[in-house]
Short mmCIF file of C-alpha atoms in Angstrom, two decimals:
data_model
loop_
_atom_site.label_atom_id
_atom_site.label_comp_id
_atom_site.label_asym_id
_atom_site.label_seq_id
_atom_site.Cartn_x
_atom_site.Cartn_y
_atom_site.Cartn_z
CA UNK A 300 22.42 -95.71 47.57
CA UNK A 301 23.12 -93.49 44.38
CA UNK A 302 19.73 -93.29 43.35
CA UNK A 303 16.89 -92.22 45.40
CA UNK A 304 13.15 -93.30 45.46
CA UNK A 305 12.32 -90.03 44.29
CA UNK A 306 15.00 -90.00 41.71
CA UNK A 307 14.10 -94.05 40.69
CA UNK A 308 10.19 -92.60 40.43
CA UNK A 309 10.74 -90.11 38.09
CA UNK A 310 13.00 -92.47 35.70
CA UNK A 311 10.75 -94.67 35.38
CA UNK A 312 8.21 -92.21 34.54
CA UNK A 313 10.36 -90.87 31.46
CA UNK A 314 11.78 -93.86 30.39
CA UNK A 315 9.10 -96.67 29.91
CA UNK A 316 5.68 -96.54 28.89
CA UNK A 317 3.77 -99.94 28.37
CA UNK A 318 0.31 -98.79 25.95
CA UNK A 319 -2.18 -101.30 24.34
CA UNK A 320 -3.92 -100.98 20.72
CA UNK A 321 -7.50 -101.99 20.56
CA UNK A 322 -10.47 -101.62 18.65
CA UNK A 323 -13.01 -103.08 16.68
CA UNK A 324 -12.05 -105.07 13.30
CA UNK A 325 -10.41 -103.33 10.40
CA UNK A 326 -10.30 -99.76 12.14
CA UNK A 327 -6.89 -100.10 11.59
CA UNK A 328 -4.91 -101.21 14.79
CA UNK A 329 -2.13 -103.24 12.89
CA UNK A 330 -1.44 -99.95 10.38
CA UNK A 331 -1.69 -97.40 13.03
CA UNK A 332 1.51 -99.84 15.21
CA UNK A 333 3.18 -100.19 11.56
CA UNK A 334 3.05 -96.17 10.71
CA UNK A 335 4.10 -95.73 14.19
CA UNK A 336 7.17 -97.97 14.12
CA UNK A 337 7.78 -96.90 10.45
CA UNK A 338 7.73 -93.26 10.89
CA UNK A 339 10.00 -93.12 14.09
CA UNK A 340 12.31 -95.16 12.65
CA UNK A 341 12.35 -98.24 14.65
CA UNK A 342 12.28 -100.56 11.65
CA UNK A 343 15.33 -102.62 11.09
CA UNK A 344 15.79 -102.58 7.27
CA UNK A 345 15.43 -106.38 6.66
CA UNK A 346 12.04 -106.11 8.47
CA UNK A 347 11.00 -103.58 5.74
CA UNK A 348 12.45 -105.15 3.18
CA UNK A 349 10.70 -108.61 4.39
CA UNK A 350 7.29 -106.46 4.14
CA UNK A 351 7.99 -104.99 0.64
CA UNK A 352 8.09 -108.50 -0.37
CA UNK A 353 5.34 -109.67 0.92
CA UNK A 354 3.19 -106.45 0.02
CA UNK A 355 4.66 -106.38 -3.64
CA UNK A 356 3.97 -110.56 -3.84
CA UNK A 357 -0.09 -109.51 -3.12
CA UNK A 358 -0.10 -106.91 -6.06
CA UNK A 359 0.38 -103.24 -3.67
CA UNK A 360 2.34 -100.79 -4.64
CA UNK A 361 3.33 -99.29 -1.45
CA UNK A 362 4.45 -101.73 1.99
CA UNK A 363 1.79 -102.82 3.33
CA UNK A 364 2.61 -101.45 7.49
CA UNK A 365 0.23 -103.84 9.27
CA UNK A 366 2.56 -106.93 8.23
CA UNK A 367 4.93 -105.49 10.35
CA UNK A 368 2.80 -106.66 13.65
CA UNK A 369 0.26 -109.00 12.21
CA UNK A 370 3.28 -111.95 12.42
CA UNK A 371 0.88 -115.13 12.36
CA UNK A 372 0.38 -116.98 8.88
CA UNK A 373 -3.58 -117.13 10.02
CA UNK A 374 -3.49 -113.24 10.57
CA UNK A 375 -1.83 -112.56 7.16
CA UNK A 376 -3.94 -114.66 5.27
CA UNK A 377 -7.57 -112.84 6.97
CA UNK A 378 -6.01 -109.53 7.15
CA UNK A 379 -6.88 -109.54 11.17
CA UNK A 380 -5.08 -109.77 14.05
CA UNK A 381 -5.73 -113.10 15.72
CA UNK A 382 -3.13 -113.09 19.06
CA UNK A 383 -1.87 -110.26 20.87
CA UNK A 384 1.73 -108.79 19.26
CA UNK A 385 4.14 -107.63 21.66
CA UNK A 386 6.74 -105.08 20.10
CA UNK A 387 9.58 -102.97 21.47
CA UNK A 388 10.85 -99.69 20.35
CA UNK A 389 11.97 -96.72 22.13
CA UNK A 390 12.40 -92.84 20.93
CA UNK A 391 15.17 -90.50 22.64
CA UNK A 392 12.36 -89.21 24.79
CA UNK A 393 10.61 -92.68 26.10
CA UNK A 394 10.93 -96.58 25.42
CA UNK A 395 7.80 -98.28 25.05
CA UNK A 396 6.38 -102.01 25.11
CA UNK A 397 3.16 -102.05 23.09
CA UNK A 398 0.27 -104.73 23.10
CA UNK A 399 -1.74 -104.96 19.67
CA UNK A 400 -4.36 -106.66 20.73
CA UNK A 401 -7.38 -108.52 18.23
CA UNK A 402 -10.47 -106.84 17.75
CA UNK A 403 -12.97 -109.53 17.06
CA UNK A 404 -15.11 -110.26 19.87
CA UNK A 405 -13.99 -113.80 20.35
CA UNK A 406 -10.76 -112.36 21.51
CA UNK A 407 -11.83 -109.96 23.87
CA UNK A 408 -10.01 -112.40 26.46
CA UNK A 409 -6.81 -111.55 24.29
CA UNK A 410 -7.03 -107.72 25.36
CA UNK A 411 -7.66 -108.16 28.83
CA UNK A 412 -4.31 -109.86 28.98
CA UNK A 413 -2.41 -107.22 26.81
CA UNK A 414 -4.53 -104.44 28.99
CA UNK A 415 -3.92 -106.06 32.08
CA UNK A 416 -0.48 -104.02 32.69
CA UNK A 417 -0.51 -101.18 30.61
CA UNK A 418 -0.47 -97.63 31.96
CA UNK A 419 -2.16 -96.09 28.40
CA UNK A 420 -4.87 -97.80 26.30
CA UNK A 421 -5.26 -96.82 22.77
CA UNK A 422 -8.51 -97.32 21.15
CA UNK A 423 -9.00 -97.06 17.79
CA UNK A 424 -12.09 -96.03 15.97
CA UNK A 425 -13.23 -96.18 12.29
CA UNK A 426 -14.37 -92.38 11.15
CA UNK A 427 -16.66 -94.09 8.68
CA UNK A 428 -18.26 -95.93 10.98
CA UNK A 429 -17.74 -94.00 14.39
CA UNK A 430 -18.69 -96.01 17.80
CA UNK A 431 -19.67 -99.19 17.73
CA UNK A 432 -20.22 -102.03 20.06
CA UNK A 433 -16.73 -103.50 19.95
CA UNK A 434 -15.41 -99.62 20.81
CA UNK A 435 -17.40 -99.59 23.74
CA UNK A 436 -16.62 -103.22 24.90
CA UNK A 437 -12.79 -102.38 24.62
CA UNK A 438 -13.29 -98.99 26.55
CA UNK A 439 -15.40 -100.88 29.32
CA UNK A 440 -12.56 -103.25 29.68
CA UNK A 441 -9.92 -100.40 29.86
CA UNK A 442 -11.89 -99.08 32.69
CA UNK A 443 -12.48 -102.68 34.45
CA UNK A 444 -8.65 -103.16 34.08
CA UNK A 445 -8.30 -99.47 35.73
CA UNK A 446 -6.07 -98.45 32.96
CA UNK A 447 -5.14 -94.79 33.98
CA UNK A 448 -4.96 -93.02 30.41
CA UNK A 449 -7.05 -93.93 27.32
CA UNK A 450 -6.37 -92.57 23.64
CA UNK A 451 -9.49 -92.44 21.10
CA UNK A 452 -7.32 -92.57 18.19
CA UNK A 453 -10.36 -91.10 15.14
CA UNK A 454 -8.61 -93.24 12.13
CA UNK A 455 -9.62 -93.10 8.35
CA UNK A 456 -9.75 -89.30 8.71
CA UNK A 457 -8.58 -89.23 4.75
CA UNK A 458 -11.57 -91.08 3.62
CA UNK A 459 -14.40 -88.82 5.47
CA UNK A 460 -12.37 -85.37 3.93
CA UNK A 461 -10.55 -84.61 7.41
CA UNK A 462 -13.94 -83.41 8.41
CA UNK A 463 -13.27 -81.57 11.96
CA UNK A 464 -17.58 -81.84 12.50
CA UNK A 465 -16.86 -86.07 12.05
CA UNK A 466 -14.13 -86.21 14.78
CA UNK A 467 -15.96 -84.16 17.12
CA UNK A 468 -18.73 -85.89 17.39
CA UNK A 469 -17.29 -89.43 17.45
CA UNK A 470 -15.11 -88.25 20.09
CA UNK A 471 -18.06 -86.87 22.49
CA UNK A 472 -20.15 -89.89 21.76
CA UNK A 473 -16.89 -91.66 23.12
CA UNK A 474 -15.85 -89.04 26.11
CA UNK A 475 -19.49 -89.42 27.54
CA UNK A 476 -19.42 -93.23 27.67
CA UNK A 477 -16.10 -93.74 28.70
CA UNK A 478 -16.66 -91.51 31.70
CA UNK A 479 -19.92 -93.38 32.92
CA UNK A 480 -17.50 -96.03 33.16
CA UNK A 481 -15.04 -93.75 35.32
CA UNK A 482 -11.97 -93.59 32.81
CA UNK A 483 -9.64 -90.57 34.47
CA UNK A 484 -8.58 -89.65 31.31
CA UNK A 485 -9.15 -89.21 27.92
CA UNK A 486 -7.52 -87.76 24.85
CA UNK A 487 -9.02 -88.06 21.36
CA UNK A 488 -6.34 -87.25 18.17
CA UNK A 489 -7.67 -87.53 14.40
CA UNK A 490 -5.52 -89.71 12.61
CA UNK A 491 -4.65 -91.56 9.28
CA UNK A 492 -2.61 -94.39 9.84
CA UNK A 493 -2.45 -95.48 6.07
CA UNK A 494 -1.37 -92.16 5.31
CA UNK A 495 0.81 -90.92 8.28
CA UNK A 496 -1.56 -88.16 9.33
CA UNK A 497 -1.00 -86.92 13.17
CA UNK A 498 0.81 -90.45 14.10
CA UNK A 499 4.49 -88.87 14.13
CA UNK A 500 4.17 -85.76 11.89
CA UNK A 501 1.56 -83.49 12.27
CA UNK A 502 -1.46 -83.69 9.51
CA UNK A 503 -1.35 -80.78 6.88
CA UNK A 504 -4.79 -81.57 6.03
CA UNK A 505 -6.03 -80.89 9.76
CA UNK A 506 -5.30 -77.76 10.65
CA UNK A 507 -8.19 -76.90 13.02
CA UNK A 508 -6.71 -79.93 15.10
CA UNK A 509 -4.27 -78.36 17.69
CA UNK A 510 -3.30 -81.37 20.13
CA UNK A 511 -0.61 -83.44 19.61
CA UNK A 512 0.63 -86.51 17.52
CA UNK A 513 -0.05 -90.03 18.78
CA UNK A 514 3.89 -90.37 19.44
CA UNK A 515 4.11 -86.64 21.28
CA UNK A 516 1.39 -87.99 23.07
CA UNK A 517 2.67 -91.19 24.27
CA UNK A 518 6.17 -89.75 24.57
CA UNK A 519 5.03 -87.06 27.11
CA UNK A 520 1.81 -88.73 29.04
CA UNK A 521 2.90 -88.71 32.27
CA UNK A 522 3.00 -91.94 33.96
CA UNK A 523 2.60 -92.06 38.23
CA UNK A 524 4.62 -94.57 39.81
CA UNK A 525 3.89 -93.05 43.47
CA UNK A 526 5.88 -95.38 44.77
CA UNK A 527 6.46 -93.90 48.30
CA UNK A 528 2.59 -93.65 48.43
CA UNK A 529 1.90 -97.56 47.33
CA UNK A 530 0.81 -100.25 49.76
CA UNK A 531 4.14 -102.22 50.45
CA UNK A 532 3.77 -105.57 49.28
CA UNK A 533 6.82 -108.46 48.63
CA UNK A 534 5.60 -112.32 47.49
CA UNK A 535 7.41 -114.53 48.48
CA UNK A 536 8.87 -116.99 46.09
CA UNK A 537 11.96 -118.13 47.38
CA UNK A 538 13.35 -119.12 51.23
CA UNK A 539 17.22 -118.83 50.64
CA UNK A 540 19.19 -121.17 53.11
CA UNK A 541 22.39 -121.95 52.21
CA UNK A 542 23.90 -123.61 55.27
CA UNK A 543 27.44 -122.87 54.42
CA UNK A 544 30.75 -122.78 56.02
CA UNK A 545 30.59 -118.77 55.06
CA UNK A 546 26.81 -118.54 55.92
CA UNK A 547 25.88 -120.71 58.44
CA UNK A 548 22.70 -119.17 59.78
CA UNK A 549 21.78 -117.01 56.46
CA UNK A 550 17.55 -117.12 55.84
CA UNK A 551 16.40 -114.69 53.66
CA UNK A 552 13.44 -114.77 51.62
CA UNK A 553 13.26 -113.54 48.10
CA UNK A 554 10.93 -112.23 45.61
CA UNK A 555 9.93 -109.02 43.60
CA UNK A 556 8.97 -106.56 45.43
CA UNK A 557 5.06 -106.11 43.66
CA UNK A 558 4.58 -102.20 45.45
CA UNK A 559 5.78 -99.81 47.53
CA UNK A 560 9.44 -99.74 49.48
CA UNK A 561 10.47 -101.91 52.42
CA UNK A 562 13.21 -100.34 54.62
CA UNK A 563 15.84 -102.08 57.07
CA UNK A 564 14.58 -101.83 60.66
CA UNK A 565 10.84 -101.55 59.63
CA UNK A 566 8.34 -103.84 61.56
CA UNK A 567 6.43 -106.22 59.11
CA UNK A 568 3.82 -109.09 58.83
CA UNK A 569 3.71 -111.90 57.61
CA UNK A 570 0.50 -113.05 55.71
CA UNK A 571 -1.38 -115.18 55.89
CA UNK A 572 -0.20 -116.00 59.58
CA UNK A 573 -0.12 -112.72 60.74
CA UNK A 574 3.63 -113.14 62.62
CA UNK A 575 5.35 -110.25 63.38
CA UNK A 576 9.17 -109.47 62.86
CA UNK A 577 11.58 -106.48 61.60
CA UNK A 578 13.55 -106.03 58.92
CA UNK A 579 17.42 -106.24 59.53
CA UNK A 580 18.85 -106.33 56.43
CA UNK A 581 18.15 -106.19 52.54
CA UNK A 582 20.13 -108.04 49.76
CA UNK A 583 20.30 -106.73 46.30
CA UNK A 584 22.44 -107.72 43.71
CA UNK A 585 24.51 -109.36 45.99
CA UNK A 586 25.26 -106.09 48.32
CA UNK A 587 23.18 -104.58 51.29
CA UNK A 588 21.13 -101.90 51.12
CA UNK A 589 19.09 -99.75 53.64
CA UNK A 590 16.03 -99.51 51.11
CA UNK A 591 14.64 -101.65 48.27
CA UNK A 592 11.71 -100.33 45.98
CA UNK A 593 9.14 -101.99 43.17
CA UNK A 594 10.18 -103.62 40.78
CA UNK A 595 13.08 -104.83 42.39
CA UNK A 596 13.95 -108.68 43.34
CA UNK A 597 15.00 -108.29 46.50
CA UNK A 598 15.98 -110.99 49.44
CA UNK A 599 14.65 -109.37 53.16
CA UNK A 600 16.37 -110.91 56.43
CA UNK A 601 14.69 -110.54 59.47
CA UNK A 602 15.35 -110.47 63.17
CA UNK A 603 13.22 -113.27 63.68
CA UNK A 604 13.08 -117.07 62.74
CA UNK A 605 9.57 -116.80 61.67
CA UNK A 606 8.12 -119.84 59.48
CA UNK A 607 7.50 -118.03 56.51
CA UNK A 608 7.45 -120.14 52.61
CA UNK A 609 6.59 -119.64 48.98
CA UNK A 610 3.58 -118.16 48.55
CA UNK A 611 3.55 -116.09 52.19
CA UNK A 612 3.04 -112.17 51.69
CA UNK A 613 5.47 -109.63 53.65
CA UNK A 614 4.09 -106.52 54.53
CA UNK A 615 4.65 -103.17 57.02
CA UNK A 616 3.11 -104.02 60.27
CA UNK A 617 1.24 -100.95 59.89
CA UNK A 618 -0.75 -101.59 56.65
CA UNK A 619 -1.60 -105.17 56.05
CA UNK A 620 -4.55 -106.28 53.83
CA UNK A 621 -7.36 -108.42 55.17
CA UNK A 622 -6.77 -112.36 54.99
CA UNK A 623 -10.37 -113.65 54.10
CA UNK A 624 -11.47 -117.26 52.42
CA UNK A 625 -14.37 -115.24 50.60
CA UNK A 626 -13.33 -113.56 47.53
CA UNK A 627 -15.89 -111.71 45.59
CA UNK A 628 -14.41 -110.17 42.28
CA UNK A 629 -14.83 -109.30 38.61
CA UNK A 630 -13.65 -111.85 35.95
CA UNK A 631 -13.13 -112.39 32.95
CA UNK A 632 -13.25 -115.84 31.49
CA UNK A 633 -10.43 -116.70 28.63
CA UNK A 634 -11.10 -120.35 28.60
CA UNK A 635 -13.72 -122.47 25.79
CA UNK A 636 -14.96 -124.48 28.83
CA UNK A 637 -17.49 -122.40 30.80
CA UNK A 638 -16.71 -121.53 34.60
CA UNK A 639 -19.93 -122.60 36.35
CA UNK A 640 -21.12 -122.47 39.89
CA UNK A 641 -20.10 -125.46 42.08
CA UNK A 642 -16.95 -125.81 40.07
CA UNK A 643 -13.45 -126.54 41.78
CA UNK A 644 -11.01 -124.40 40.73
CA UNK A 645 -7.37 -123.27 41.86
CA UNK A 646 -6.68 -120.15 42.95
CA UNK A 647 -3.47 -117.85 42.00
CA UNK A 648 -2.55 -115.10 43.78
CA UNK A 649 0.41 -113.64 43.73
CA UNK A 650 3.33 -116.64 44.75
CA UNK A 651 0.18 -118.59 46.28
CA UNK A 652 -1.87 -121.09 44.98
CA UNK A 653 -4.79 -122.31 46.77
CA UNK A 654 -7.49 -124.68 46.25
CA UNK A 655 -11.10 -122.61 46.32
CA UNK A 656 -14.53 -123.48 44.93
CA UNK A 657 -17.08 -120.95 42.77
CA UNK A 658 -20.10 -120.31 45.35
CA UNK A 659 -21.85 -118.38 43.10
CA UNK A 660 -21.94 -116.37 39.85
CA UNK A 661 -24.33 -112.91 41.18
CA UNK A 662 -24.16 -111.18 37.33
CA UNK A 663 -23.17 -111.05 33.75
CA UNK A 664 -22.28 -108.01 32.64
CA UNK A 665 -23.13 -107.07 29.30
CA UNK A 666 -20.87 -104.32 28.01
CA UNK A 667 -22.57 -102.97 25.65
CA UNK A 668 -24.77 -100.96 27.74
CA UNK A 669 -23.51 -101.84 30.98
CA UNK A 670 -26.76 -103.71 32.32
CA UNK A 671 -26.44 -106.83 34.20
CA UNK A 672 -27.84 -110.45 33.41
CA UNK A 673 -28.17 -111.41 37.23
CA UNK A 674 -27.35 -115.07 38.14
CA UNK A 675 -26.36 -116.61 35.11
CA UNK A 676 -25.00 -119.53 35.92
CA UNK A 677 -22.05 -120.03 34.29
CA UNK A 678 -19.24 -117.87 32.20
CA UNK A 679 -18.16 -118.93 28.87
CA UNK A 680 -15.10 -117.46 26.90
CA UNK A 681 -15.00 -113.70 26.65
CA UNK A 682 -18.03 -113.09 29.68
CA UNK A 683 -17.32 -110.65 32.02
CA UNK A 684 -19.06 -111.46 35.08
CA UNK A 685 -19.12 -110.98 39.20
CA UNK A 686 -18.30 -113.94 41.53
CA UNK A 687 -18.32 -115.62 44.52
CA UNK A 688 -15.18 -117.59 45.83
CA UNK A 689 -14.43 -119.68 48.85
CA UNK A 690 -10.79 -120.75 49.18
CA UNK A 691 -9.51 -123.29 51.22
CA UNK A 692 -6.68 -121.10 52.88
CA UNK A 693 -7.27 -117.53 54.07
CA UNK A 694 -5.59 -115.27 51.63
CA UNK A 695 -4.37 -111.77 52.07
CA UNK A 696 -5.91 -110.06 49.20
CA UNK A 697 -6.62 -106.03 48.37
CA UNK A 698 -8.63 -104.30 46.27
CA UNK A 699 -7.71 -103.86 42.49
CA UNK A 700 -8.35 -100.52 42.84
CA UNK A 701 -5.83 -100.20 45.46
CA UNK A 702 -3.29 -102.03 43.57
CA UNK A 703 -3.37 -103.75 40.26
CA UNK A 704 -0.57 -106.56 41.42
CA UNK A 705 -1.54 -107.92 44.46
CA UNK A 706 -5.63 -107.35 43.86
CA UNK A 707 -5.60 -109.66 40.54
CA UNK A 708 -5.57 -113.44 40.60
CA UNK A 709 -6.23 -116.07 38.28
CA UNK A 710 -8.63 -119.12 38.58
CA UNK A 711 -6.95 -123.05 36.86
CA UNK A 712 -8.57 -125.86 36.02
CA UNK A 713 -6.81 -128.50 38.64
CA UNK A 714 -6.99 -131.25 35.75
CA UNK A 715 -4.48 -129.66 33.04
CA UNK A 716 -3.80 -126.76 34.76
CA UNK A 717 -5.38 -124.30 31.79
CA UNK A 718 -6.18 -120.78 32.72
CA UNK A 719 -9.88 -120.22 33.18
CA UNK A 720 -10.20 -116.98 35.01
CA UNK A 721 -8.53 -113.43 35.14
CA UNK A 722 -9.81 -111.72 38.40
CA UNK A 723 -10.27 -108.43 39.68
CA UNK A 724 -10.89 -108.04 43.59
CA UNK A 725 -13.40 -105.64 44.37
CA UNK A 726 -15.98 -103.21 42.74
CA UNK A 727 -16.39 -103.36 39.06
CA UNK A 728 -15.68 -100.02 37.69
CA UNK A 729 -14.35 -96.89 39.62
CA UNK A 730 -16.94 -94.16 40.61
CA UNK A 731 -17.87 -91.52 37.67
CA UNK A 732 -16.02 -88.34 38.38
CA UNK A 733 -15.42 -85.47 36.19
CA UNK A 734 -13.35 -86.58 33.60
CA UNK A 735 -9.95 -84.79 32.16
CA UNK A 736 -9.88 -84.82 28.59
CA UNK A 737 -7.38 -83.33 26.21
CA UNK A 738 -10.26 -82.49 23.36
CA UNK A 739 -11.33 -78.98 23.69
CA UNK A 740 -8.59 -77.12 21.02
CA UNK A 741 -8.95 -74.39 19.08
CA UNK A 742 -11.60 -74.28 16.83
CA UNK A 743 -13.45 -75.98 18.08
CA UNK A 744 -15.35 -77.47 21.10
CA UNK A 745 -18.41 -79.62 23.00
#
């Protein structure tokens, strides 16, 4: 191979950076993702022209930058963001795929899927108004979600008088909550989003700030993809089996590789049978290769005709998860009918789907100050709650703290299929440790 792992690790850590925007309403989300994209220059000219339009058709004299994201006729019209915006722009330094996702409480559902894959989470508060319960909600699901960097983005800064005394106490209020909740890291930058302060170019009305821009941030955060360290995991989703003239006794089985590396002549298991084989050869792109890594889609032949289908789990011999038929996870639950004890649900996990029923419902968190409602009952839309499940098949499941891919699963109603559930295997939040921060600059500290 011309790459390495090592070499394939650290691209990946420079190249791509997938962030989320949240926050409570009107702190500014949509105009802090419109500066951004703006001010670096990822704008195509018809887009901006598209928004002068629109801005000068409402009566404003200058572009109004949250039209840029806010795409929905619903959103426009309320001045909110309603769904979660995807957008795509890269710098010469990073590309990045950003989530803006809605602050209203109704569609805290809506952040856990834009959170539910990002490596930064960028939460915006009001200076005006400093924490409030929506800010602590959306830094409680950061930490559920085990996001590994989270940004307190201060905005408004130009209508409190760039007041250095505002920002730092906003952003200790903020650093002590977020590390009950065990967030590794936190960095907290005063911005104006309306006016371009500290989101590309530096503010000239801050100077006692000393940290970096939003963008310098997000283009230099470092982002770990240990990927000879990860738990090796490949879902299947495909048996190949052509049965040609050219490949007459070809049977490889396909899929994304979710974590880790899988290496030709490596012993692995199968899950959740538990049959044993080694690896003697890997496909990629149509040629062989001696190692395959995450993310790629990958086809593994073995020595062994072992009965292995959709929905199986290949992993080394030497570190395979438990297979269990109790599951006991956080959720959160995105759908308007409530998940209630007793109900029958489907299970996804991974390339598996399994049938499973909810045992029991132990606790409710409430996230604004973390206490528990214990044995609720049910879950309606938004709740964040603990569960019980029993599945009908054993599956091979680890903890999301060990690995955000193959410890998530979502529950579906069997009737239409909707999405009820997103799931988190394991403990709730990670344990409180000591907590990096990037907020103690000149001129100031706490």
């Amino acid at each position: 191979m011309s790459t390495t792992i090592e070499q394939f690790a650290d691209l990946s850590a420079t190249t791509l950076l997938r962030f989320a925007t949240a926050g409570s309403v009107d702190d500014g989300k949509s105009t802090l993702v419109g500066r951004l994209l703006h001010d670096s220059k990822s704008v195509l000219t018809d887009q901006l022209e598209a928004v002068e339009a629109a801005s000068a058709k409402r009566g404003q004299d200058a572009p109004d930058l949250a039209l840029l994201t806010d795409g929905l006729r619903a959103e426009r019209e309320q001045g909110i963001t309603i769904d979660v915006a995807y957008r795509y722009f890269a710098t010469p330094r990073r590309r990045f795929i950003l989530a803006d996702t809605p602050g209203h409480v109704q569609y805290t559902r809506n952040m856990v899927t834009g959170a539910s894959t990002a490596d930064l989470a960028l939460v915006l508060v009001d200076a005006r108004n400093g924490v409030v319960e929506q800010t602590r909600r959306h830094a409680a699901v950061a930490a559920l979600l085990r996001v590994p960097h989270v940004v307190l983005a201060v905005n408004k800064m130009d209508l409190v008088g760039y007041e250095e005394a505002v920002f730092a106490a906003i952003a200790e209020e903020f650093t002590t909550y977020a590390a009950e909740l065990g967030v590794p890291e936190i960095t907290a930058i005063p911005i104006s989003a309306l006016a371009g302060d500290n989101v590309v170019e530096p503010s000239a009305h801050m100077d006692w700030y000393g940290g970096p821009t939003v963008l310098e941030h997000l283009e230099t955060v470092p982002v770990s993809h240990d990927l000879t360290g990860c738990h090796a995991r490949l879902p299947v989703q495909y048996v190949i089996r052509p049965q040609t003239a050219e490949h007459p006794d070809y049977r490889g089985y396909a899929g994304q590789i979710a974590a880790g590396t899988f290496r030709v002549g490596e012993s692995v298991t199968v899950l959740p049978s538990g049959r044993t084989s080694t690896i003697s050869g890997i496909d990629l792109l149509g040629e062989s290769v001696d190692v395959a890594w995450t993310p790629q889609s990958v086809t593994l032949l073995l020595d062994d005709d072992v009965d292995i289908s959709r929905g199986d789990l290949i992993v080394p011999s030497g570190d395979a998860p438990a297979t269990t038929q109790d599951v006991e996870a956080t959720v959160c639950h995105v759908a308007d009918q409530p998940l209630a004890v007793g109900h029958r649900v489907l299970l996804k996990h991974g390339t598996r789907t399994v049938k499973a029923i909810v045992k029991d419902i132990p606790s409710r968190l409430t996230l604004d100050d973390l206490s528990l409602h214990p044995h609720p009952g049910q879950l309606v839309a938004n709740d964040i709650g603990r569960v019980k499940i029993r599945t009908a098949e054993p599956l091979p499941l680890d903890s999301y703290a060990d690995s955000r891919r193959t410890g998530a699963f979502i529950l579906i109603d069997p009737a239409d299929g909707t999405t009820l559930t997103a799931g988190m295997v394991g403990e709730s939040f990670a344990s409180p440790e000591p907590v990096k921060t990037d907020v103690d600059y000149d001129g100031w500290d706490f």
